[in-house]
């Protein structure tokens, strides 16, 4: 998949053709990724479609990729959002066009690489490599304070990941392998057992990297800056897929490899997640900048995802996975819409808008639809995820769920209020009166997003049935690896989740 | 005793370098202005031949000249680094020398002599031989540092380098004397057995450490580095920051791994020196606005990273040092070479602001320079990443967890200032018309080779790391 990137590197600098080529490449990848669904066998819980090649002999680092139900839809999410991001920047990027699309496609390759790597070093490699295109996307094509935001983004992420590298190497020294399935096998067979202290430290090294990426509450400060300053396509990719790498990492590495540490630290993580939910929502409420507002909703929504993962139950984790996809689509669409407003007025200030529904009814309608999906209206995608998370969490820790549910209320508050100030009422600025409504290209993108939102809201079993066995597998492994922890190990009673999907509808 | 045929073969790279240097000196006056390119070509051929001659000792390892030299996979590895550095340095130099109106012949001869000295240093098995190698390379380096005769900065650099350098060499020599006094020998493998006065030996080894720490710019003996690297002509800085460092590290390794007294005595010195070096280098680099000076401080930091692998005190650590030296030589040489051209006539454009918007005017050069910076920063797919990876691995295997964590922290600090240059090149608008024309062929070739090497070591390190691992086993 990533190989197709090489094509673009060789092209000249004819703008129109670069755009078209980038679009074609990304669409081709999308089609290829759809083929993955067909090739995917949902009854098989472990890795599929594996590919392994020798790479470095000592220490043994191999090119080992594969996927399971958890990564499947994240890959598809990535391949959906990339063409959208390319279309979103069709007219707004006119400077160094070639570099822009190269960066965008490299970013896609890096992210997909993260989702499919089964070798820890390979994972780390993609994780780091994708920083550079994102750095350039923010730093070159961003807004006024772009350099500050870009450097902050890279330094934060790098701080976490370099410690993760130390963690990876430590794990390697104990298990003698970088290969994820091999490490899991070794841990399960009891050939390697980590002392609790050691486990906590390695868990910490991994978790910190993921928590910064997510971003979890005290590590979130890079996110509003990065989002606000990034170009639309950058924001879409950042919110849509990059943040998911953090939660994906938690689900893939932190839980199954270090169950004892995860159990012990779960209360702290959950508290941070809940603070993130409420704090993100409250801060979003007071934003005067529309893009910054959407950025803070990410902090809040990702808090839900982390909570779902650390509730240690298959229902909540399913919900978390679903919410990752939702958030990618909904927030991606929100950034897309905000970007469209920016293209017209070159500002993100809410006070500059007002009454926009009059000149542009179509855009307003889509904005409302997407906002509703983001705040979790039944029938739309956001509801399914939030419901599963809260339901699953409630079974384990009723109090957590109750507090987190307040966040849902807040989210309707800030989104609808922002919507009202932007679109309803009289047109407050004279120049807003003549703004053009959505063009055919924009409508096309928005219809696609809206269709996905509706599809994911109604047909959720089509997706959850494919992710279910893999999510269960995570917790099975967790239980098997986690032997003598009587105090902290709660039993993971996981009721059949299809019935809950029925309720979800 | 007349040296045998075998000795000559094992000494081949140095012989080639010296002969080429002497020939250049002889021919230059006769070639005259019209044929000055002859000298350039000869220098490149000489360096290339020396690099090729490295194969000879590889096939015939053993000791030479009554056990004064030891030629094994280890010394061959270092020779290969030194040879590559010399070759790239002489390839990049002509256009710079033309621009600055400096004579060609002496420059090349000195570079080749310096490389010969480094070669001796890499294979020395006797402290006296090591001293001779050290002096050959140092004296050539002092002259090279002052090569821009009319520039006060260059003169200042040379004087500083010369004074402090002589001081350090004196330390080294005094250390050798004390070791001889305590053990009755200067041959490395015999020191342990011959020791009668351990205290005296310890003192000697400590002095030896000081002398070599100066050469590799490890704290607290790094103070000369920024001034010298900044003042010396850029191609010379490229050479100084890579070649002598590799050679001195090689000798340090050989002593450290061969003499048991040194292994036990030096451990904490190395540990502390590594930490201080990393922090001093990185923290001072943070506040630099002059790119050349910043890179000078960064090379101090890198010496610290390498010392971390030293402290691991294992074959894995030695292999990590060797791999890192190879990676470091490529990326640093590339960075300074790029700088030598970008800085323009008289090296007047070294400030960060001078590089604003470079990417839109010279995209390929900017991309190469960024690649070297990213590699120095240690980003995956580059040599710098795998180098650091092996250091981390070695440190953790030897349970130096704190050292590994401190190294990780330093990487982040480093990220900030490397990224600053990239920010300037790519994200700031061009301040003024950049005064550089087309990239001269020599520099373009060097940049391409160094960039290719950096990527190749990052993607396909198998051969090199296996070689390094084999070399590492030679020491124990």
Short mmCIF file of C-alpha atoms in Angstrom, two decimals, chain B residues 115-324:
data_model
loop_
_atom_site.label_atom_id
_atom_site.label_comp_id
_atom_site.label_asym_id
_atom_site.label_seq_id
_atom_site.Cartn_x
_atom_site.Cartn_y
_atom_site.Cartn_z
CA UNK B 115 44.18 10.72 7.97
CA UNK B 116 47.38 8.66 8.12
CA UNK B 117 47.86 9.74 11.73
CA UNK B 118 44.31 8.73 12.57
CA UNK B 119 44.93 5.39 10.94
CA UNK B 120 47.97 4.78 13.14
CA UNK B 121 45.92 5.76 16.16
CA UNK B 122 43.22 3.26 15.24
CA UNK B 123 45.52 0.29 15.06
CA UNK B 124 48.07 1.25 17.72
CA UNK B 125 48.70 -1.47 20.24
CA UNK B 126 51.48 0.33 21.95
CA UNK B 127 51.10 3.62 23.73
CA UNK B 128 54.16 5.10 22.05
CA UNK B 129 52.78 4.27 18.61
CA UNK B 130 49.52 5.79 19.69
CA UNK B 131 51.33 8.93 20.71
CA UNK B 132 53.04 9.16 17.33
CA UNK B 133 49.69 8.76 15.56
CA UNK B 134 48.11 11.33 17.81
CA UNK B 135 50.82 13.85 17.02
CA UNK B 136 50.77 13.25 13.27
CA UNK B 137 47.05 13.85 13.11
CA UNK B 138 47.07 16.71 15.62
CA UNK B 139 49.82 18.75 14.00
CA UNK B 140 48.19 18.46 10.60
CA UNK B 141 44.90 19.48 12.21
CA UNK B 142 46.41 22.57 13.84
CA UNK B 143 47.66 23.81 10.52
CA UNK B 144 44.39 23.00 8.80
CA UNK B 145 42.45 24.95 11.42
CA UNK B 146 44.45 28.06 10.59
CA UNK B 147 44.16 27.53 6.88
CA UNK B 148 42.21 30.71 6.25
CA UNK B 149 45.31 32.72 7.00
CA UNK B 150 43.71 36.11 6.64
CA UNK B 151 40.78 35.43 8.89
CA UNK B 152 41.39 36.38 12.54
CA UNK B 153 38.81 33.81 13.61
CA UNK B 154 40.62 31.03 11.87
CA UNK B 155 43.88 32.10 13.50
CA UNK B 156 42.29 32.32 16.88
CA UNK B 157 40.85 28.86 16.43
CA UNK B 158 44.19 27.42 15.44
CA UNK B 159 46.04 29.02 18.31
CA UNK B 160 43.51 27.85 20.83
CA UNK B 161 43.50 24.39 19.36
CA UNK B 162 47.26 24.28 19.31
CA UNK B 163 47.78 25.48 22.90
CA UNK B 164 45.11 23.36 24.49
CA UNK B 165 45.89 20.45 22.22
CA UNK B 166 49.57 20.46 23.16
CA UNK B 167 48.57 20.61 26.77
CA UNK B 168 46.36 17.55 26.35
CA UNK B 169 49.06 15.68 24.47
CA UNK B 170 51.42 16.46 27.32
CA UNK B 171 48.93 14.90 29.70
CA UNK B 172 48.79 11.88 27.49
CA UNK B 173 52.54 11.57 27.34
CA UNK B 174 52.93 12.00 31.07
CA UNK B 175 50.35 9.29 31.54
CA UNK B 176 52.30 6.99 29.27
CA UNK B 177 55.43 7.69 31.28
CA UNK B 178 53.72 6.84 34.55
CA UNK B 179 52.29 3.67 33.11
CA UNK B 180 55.71 2.67 31.89
CA UNK B 181 57.07 3.42 35.35
CA UNK B 182 54.54 1.24 37.07
CA UNK B 183 54.38 -1.70 34.70
CA UNK B 184 57.61 -1.60 32.74
CA UNK B 185 55.87 -1.69 29.38
CA UNK B 186 53.89 0.47 27.01
CA UNK B 187 52.35 -2.44 25.15
CA UNK B 188 48.65 -2.54 25.97
CA UNK B 189 48.13 -6.30 26.43
CA UNK B 190 51.11 -6.55 28.81
CA UNK B 191 50.26 -3.71 31.14
CA UNK B 192 47.98 -5.69 33.43
CA UNK B 193 50.49 -8.47 33.98
CA UNK B 194 53.46 -6.20 34.47
CA UNK B 195 51.93 -3.87 37.03
CA UNK B 196 53.83 -3.58 40.27
CA UNK B 197 52.52 -0.25 41.51
CA UNK B 198 48.76 -0.02 41.00
CA UNK B 199 48.51 3.52 42.37
CA UNK B 200 50.99 4.84 39.87
CA UNK B 201 49.23 2.96 37.10
CA UNK B 202 45.90 4.44 38.16
CA UNK B 203 47.38 7.92 37.99
CA UNK B 204 48.82 7.20 34.58
CA UNK B 205 45.53 5.88 33.28
CA UNK B 206 43.71 8.92 34.64
CA UNK B 207 46.09 11.22 32.78
CA UNK B 208 45.64 9.14 29.65
CA UNK B 209 41.90 9.54 29.97
CA UNK B 210 42.23 13.30 30.26
CA UNK B 211 44.37 13.48 27.14
CA UNK B 212 41.94 11.42 25.09
CA UNK B 213 38.83 13.04 26.54
CA UNK B 214 40.23 16.28 25.21
CA UNK B 215 40.57 14.80 21.74
CA UNK B 216 37.00 13.51 21.65
CA UNK B 217 35.67 16.72 23.23
CA UNK B 218 34.15 15.07 26.28
CA UNK B 219 33.23 17.23 29.26
CA UNK B 220 34.92 18.78 31.18
CA UNK B 221 37.57 18.98 28.46
CA UNK B 222 35.32 20.27 25.71
CA UNK B 223 35.82 24.01 26.07
CA UNK B 224 37.99 24.39 23.00
CA UNK B 225 35.51 22.72 20.67
CA UNK B 226 33.01 25.47 19.79
CA UNK B 227 35.65 28.10 19.12
CA UNK B 228 37.81 25.81 17.04
CA UNK B 229 34.95 24.32 15.06
CA UNK B 230 33.46 27.71 14.41
CA UNK B 231 36.70 29.39 13.46
CA UNK B 232 38.23 26.68 11.30
CA UNK B 233 37.28 26.62 7.62
CA UNK B 234 34.08 24.61 7.19
CA UNK B 235 35.59 21.69 5.25
CA UNK B 236 38.25 21.41 7.95
CA UNK B 237 35.57 21.44 10.63
CA UNK B 238 33.87 18.64 8.75
CA UNK B 239 37.08 16.65 8.97
CA UNK B 240 38.01 17.62 12.53
CA UNK B 241 34.64 16.81 14.00
CA UNK B 242 34.57 13.33 12.50
CA UNK B 243 37.95 11.76 11.71
CA UNK B 244 40.09 12.52 14.78
CA UNK B 245 37.11 11.83 16.97
CA UNK B 246 36.62 8.37 15.50
CA UNK B 247 40.32 7.61 15.85
CA UNK B 248 40.58 8.86 19.43
CA UNK B 249 37.45 6.94 20.39
CA UNK B 250 39.00 3.86 18.83
CA UNK B 251 42.12 4.19 20.96
CA UNK B 252 40.05 4.91 24.04
CA UNK B 253 38.04 1.77 23.35
CA UNK B 254 41.12 -0.33 22.81
CA UNK B 255 42.67 0.76 26.09
CA UNK B 256 39.39 0.46 27.91
CA UNK B 257 38.66 -3.02 26.69
CA UNK B 258 42.21 -4.40 26.77
CA UNK B 259 43.61 -3.07 30.03
CA UNK B 260 41.59 -4.42 32.89
CA UNK B 261 42.73 -1.76 35.30
CA UNK B 262 41.31 0.83 32.96
CA UNK B 263 37.93 -0.89 32.71
CA UNK B 264 37.41 -0.78 36.44
CA UNK B 265 38.93 2.64 36.97
CA UNK B 266 37.28 4.48 34.12
CA UNK B 267 33.72 3.32 34.56
CA UNK B 268 32.48 6.10 36.81
CA UNK B 269 34.59 8.69 35.05
CA UNK B 270 32.88 7.65 31.82
CA UNK B 271 29.44 7.62 33.40
CA UNK B 272 29.76 11.11 34.80
CA UNK B 273 31.55 12.46 31.78
CA UNK B 274 28.84 11.05 29.49
CA UNK B 275 26.05 12.74 31.43
CA UNK B 276 27.83 16.08 31.75
CA UNK B 277 28.91 16.03 28.12
CA UNK B 278 25.39 15.38 26.86
CA UNK B 279 23.84 18.10 28.96
CA UNK B 280 26.53 20.71 28.39
CA UNK B 281 26.51 20.11 24.64
CA UNK B 282 22.77 20.14 24.23
CA UNK B 283 21.90 22.93 26.62
CA UNK B 284 24.45 25.31 25.18
CA UNK B 285 23.48 24.38 21.64
CA UNK B 286 19.93 25.46 22.49
CA UNK B 287 20.85 29.12 22.76
CA UNK B 288 23.11 29.37 19.72
CA UNK B 289 22.05 31.45 16.78
CA UNK B 290 25.09 30.65 14.68
CA UNK B 291 24.45 27.39 12.86
CA UNK B 292 28.10 26.37 12.67
CA UNK B 293 28.57 26.96 16.39
CA UNK B 294 25.36 25.11 17.12
CA UNK B 295 26.64 22.12 15.18
CA UNK B 296 29.88 22.35 17.15
CA UNK B 297 27.98 22.08 20.42
CA UNK B 298 25.90 19.29 18.98
CA UNK B 299 29.06 17.34 18.26
CA UNK B 300 29.94 17.64 21.96
CA UNK B 301 26.55 16.18 22.77
CA UNK B 302 27.16 13.33 20.36
CA UNK B 303 30.44 12.53 22.05
CA UNK B 304 28.35 12.17 25.19
CA UNK B 305 25.99 9.72 23.49
CA UNK B 306 28.94 7.63 22.39
CA UNK B 307 30.34 7.64 25.93
CA UNK B 308 27.06 6.12 27.10
CA UNK B 309 27.76 3.11 24.93
CA UNK B 310 31.29 3.04 26.35
CA UNK B 311 29.98 2.82 29.84
CA UNK B 312 28.02 -0.28 28.86
CA UNK B 313 31.38 -2.03 28.82
CA UNK B 314 30.36 -4.94 26.68
CA UNK B 315 30.90 -6.25 23.17
CA UNK B 316 27.46 -4.89 22.36
CA UNK B 317 28.52 -1.48 23.60
CA UNK B 318 31.67 -1.56 21.49
CA UNK B 319 29.65 -2.48 18.43
CA UNK B 320 27.26 0.35 19.21
CA UNK B 321 30.15 2.79 19.48
CA UNK B 322 31.54 1.69 16.13
CA UNK B 323 28.19 1.86 14.40
CA UNK B 324 27.48 5.25 15.86
#
